[in-house]
Short mmCIF file of C-alpha atoms and ligand atoms in Angstrom, two decimals:
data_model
loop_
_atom_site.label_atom_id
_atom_site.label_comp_id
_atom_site.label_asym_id
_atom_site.label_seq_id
_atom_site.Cartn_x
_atom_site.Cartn_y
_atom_site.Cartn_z
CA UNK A 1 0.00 0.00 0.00
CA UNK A 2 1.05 3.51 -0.81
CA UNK A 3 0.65 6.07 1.12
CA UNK A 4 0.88 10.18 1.55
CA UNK A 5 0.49 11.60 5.19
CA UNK A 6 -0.33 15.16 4.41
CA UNK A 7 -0.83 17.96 7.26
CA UNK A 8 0.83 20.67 8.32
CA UNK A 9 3.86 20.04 11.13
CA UNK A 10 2.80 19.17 14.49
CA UNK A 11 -0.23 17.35 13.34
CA UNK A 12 0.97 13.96 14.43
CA UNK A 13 2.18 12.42 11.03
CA UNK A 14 4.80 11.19 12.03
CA UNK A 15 4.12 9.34 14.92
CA UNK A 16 0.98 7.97 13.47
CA UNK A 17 3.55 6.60 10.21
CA UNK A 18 5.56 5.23 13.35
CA UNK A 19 2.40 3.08 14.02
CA UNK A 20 1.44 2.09 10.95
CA UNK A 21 4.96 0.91 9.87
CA UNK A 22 4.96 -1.76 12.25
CA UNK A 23 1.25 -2.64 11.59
CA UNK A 24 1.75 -2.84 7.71
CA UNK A 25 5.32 -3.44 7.70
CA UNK A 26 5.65 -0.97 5.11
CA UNK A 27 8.69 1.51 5.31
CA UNK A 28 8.04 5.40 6.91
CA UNK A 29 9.79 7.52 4.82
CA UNK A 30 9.98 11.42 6.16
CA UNK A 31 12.03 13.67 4.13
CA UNK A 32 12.26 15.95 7.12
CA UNK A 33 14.37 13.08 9.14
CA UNK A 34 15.92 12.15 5.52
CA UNK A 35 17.54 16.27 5.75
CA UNK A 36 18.47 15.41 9.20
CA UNK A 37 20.17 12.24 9.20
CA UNK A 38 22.26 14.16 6.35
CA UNK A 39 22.82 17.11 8.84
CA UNK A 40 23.80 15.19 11.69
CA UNK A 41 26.28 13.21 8.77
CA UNK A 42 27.49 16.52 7.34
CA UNK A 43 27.36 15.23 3.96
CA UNK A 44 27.09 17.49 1.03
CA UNK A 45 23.43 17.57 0.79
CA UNK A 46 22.91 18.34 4.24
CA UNK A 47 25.55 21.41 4.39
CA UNK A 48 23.58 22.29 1.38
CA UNK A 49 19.62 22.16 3.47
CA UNK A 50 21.02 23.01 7.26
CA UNK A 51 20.04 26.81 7.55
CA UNK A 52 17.13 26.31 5.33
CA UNK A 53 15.66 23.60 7.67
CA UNK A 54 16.69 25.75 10.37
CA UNK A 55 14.77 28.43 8.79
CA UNK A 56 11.29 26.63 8.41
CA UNK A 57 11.59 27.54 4.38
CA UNK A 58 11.40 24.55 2.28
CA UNK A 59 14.54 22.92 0.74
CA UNK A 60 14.20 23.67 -3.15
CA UNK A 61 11.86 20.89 -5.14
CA UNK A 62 14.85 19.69 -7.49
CA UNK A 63 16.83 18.55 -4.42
CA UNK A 64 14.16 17.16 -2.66
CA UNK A 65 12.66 14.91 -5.90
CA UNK A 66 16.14 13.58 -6.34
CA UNK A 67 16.27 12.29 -2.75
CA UNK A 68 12.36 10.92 -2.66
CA UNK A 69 13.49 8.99 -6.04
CA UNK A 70 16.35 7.62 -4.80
CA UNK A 71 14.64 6.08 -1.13
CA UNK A 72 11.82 5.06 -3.41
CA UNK A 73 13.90 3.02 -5.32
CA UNK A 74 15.49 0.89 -2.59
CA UNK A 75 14.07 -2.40 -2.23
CA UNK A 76 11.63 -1.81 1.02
CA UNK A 77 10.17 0.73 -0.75
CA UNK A 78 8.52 -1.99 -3.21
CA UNK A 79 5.88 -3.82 -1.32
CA UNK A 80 4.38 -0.06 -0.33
CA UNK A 81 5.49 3.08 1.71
CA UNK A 82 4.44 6.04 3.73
CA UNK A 83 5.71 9.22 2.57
CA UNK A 84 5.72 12.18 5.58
CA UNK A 85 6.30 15.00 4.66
CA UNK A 86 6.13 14.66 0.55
CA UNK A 87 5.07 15.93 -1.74
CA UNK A 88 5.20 19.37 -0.06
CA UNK A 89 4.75 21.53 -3.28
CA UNK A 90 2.26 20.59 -6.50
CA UNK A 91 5.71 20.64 -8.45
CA UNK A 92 6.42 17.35 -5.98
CA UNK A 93 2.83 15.66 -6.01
CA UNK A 94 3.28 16.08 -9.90
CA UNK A 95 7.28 14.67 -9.85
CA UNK A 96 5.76 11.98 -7.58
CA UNK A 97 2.82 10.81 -9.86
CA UNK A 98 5.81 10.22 -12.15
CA UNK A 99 7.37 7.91 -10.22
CA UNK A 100 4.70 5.71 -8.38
CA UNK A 101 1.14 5.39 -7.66
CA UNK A 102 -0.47 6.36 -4.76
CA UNK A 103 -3.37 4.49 -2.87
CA UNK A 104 -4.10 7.25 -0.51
CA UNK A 105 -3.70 10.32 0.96
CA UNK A 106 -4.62 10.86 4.22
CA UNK A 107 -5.37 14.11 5.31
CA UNK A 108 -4.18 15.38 9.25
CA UNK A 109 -6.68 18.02 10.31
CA UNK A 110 -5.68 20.33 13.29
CA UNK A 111 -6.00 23.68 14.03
CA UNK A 112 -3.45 26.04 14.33
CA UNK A 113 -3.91 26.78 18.75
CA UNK A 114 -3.29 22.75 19.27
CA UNK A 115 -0.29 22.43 16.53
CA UNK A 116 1.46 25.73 18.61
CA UNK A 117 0.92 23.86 21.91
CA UNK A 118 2.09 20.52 20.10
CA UNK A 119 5.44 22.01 18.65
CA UNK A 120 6.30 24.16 21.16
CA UNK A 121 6.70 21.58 24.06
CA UNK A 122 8.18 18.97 21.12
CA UNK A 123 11.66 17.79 22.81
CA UNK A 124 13.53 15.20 20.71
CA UNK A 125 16.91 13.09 21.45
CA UNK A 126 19.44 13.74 18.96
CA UNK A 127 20.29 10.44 18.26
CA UNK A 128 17.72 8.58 18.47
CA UNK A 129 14.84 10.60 17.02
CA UNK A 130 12.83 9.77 19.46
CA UNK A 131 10.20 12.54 20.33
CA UNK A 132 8.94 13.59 23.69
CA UNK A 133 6.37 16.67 25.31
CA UNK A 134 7.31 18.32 27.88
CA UNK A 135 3.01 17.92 29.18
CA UNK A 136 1.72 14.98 26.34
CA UNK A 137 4.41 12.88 26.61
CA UNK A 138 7.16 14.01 29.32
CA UNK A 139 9.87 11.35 29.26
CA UNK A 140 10.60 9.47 32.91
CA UNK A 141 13.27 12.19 34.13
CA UNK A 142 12.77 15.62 33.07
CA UNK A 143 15.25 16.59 29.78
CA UNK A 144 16.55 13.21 29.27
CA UNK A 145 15.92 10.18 26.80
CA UNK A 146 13.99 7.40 28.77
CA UNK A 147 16.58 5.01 26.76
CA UNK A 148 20.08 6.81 26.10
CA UNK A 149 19.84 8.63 28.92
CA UNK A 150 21.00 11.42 26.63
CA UNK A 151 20.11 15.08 26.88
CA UNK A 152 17.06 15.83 24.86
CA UNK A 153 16.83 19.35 22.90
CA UNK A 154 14.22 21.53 20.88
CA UNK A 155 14.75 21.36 17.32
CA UNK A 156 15.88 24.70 16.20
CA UNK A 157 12.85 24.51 13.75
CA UNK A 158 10.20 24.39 16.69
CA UNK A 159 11.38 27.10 18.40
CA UNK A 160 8.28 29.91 18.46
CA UNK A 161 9.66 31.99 15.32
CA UNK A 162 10.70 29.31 12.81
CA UNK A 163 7.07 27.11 13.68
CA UNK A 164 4.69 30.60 12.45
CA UNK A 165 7.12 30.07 9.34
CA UNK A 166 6.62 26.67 8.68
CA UNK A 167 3.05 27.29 9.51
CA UNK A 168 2.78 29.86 6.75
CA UNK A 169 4.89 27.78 4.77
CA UNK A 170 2.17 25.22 4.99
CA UNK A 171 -0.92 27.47 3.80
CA UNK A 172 0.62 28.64 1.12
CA UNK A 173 2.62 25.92 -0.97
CA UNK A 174 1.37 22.35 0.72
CA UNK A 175 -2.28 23.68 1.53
CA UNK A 176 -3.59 23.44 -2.52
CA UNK A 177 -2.45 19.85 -2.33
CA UNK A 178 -5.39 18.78 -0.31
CA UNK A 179 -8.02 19.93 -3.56
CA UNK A 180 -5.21 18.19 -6.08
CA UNK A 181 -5.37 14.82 -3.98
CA UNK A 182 -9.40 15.38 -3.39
CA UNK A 183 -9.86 16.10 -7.36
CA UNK A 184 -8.40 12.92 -7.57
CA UNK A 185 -10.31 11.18 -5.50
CA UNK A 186 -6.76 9.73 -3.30
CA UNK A 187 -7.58 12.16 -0.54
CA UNK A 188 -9.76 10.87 3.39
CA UNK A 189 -9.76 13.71 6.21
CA UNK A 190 -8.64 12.42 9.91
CA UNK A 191 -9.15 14.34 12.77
CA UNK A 192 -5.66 14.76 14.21
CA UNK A 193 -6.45 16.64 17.05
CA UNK A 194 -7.31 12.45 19.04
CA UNK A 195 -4.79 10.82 20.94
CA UNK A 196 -2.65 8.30 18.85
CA UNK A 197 -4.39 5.38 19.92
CA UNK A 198 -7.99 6.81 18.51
CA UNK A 199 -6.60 8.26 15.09
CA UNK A 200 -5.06 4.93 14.46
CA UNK A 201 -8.21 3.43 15.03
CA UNK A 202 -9.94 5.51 12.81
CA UNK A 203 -6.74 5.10 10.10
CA UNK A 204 -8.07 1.40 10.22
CA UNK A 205 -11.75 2.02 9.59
CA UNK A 206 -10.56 4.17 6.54
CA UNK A 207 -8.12 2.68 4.58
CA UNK A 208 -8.93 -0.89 3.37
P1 AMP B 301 9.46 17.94 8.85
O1 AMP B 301 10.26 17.09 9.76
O2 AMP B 301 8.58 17.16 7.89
O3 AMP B 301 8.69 19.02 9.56
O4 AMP B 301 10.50 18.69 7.88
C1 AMP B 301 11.48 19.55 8.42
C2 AMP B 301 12.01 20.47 7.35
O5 AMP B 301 12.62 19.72 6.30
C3 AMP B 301 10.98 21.35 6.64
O6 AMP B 301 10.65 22.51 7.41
C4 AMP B 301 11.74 21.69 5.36
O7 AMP B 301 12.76 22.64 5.60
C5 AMP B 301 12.42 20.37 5.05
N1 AMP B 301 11.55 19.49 4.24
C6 AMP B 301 11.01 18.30 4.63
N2 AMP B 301 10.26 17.77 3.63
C7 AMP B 301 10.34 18.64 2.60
C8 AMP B 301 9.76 18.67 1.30
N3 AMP B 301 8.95 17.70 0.86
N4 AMP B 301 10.07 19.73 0.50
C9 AMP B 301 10.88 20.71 0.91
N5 AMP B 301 11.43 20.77 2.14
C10 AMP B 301 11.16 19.73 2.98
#
């Protein structure tokens, strides 16, 4: 099964794709920790995206079709996938319809007061990726990883200036792809602002 988790950041995609990974053993693919792991490596391409993700701005469509196209051609990518955070721009959804077909796209819906709450108390561990928040989800001892027992930080990217970007970031160029996936008839609404547990539920009443 393929799949597109579209919402704007802090709805939840990706821990829902977390879930349904290991329910449908189908690979989560999220550009956004694709940019990171290539930060954290300092290879070329993430020298090339660090201030930009820093920013909230989006990293320019050519790069980001290149890397999509590349992870959808390994071999876990074959027996179906869940894309987070692609296609971002209608320039991606069309690249995209180019290179696979997609089942389903399944629409986060939020409002803007419980994404600020969401992102604002987000606290991740560096290494691990795993996310925390600081009132939804506070790990066992206050700042550090339940597992590593490593420091955990705000990414710089959900700090109060650089989420109102990536919120306006959202309207304007990833917005219009909920009409081109509806058009289409790909596109089912879920109400993001449940608890895990309920929109998974849900997730399974919906997609067949
Ligand atoms: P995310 O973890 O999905 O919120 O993504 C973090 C950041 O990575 C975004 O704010 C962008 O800077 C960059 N990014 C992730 N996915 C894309 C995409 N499809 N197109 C352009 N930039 C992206």
């Amino acid at each position: 099964m393929n799949l597109i988790f579209l919402g704007p950041p802090g709805a939840g995609k990706g821990t829902i794709a977390a879930i349904v990974k290991d329910a449908y053993k189908i690979p989560h693919i999220s550009t956004g920790d694709l940019f990171r792991a290539n930060i954290k490596n300092e290879t070329e391409l993430g020298k090339m995206v660090k201030e930009i993700l820093a920013s909230g701005n989006l990293v320019p469509d050519e790069v980001t079709i290149k890397m999509v196209e590349n992870r959808l051609g390994e071999s876990d990518a074959k027996s179906g996938y869940i894309l987070d955070g692609f296609p971002r721009t209608i320039a991606q959804a069309d690249a995209l319809s180019q290179m696979s077909l997609v089942d389903h796209v399944i629409n986060f819906v939020i409002d803007r007061e419980t994404i600020l709450k969401r992102l604002s108390g987000r606290r991740v561990c560096k290494s691990t990726g795993r996310t925390y928040h600081i009132l939804y989800n506070p790990p066992k001892v206050e700042g550090i990883d339940d597992e590593t027992g490593e420091p955990l930080i705000q990414r710089d990217d959900d700090k109060e200036e650089a989420i109102l970007n990536r919120l306006d970031v959202y309207e304007k160029s990833t917005a219009p792809l909920i009409n081109y996936y509806k058009e289409k008839g790909l596109l089912i609404d879920l109400d993001a602002s449940k608890s895990p547990e309920e929109i998974f539920e849900e997730f399974k009443k919906v997609v067949k």
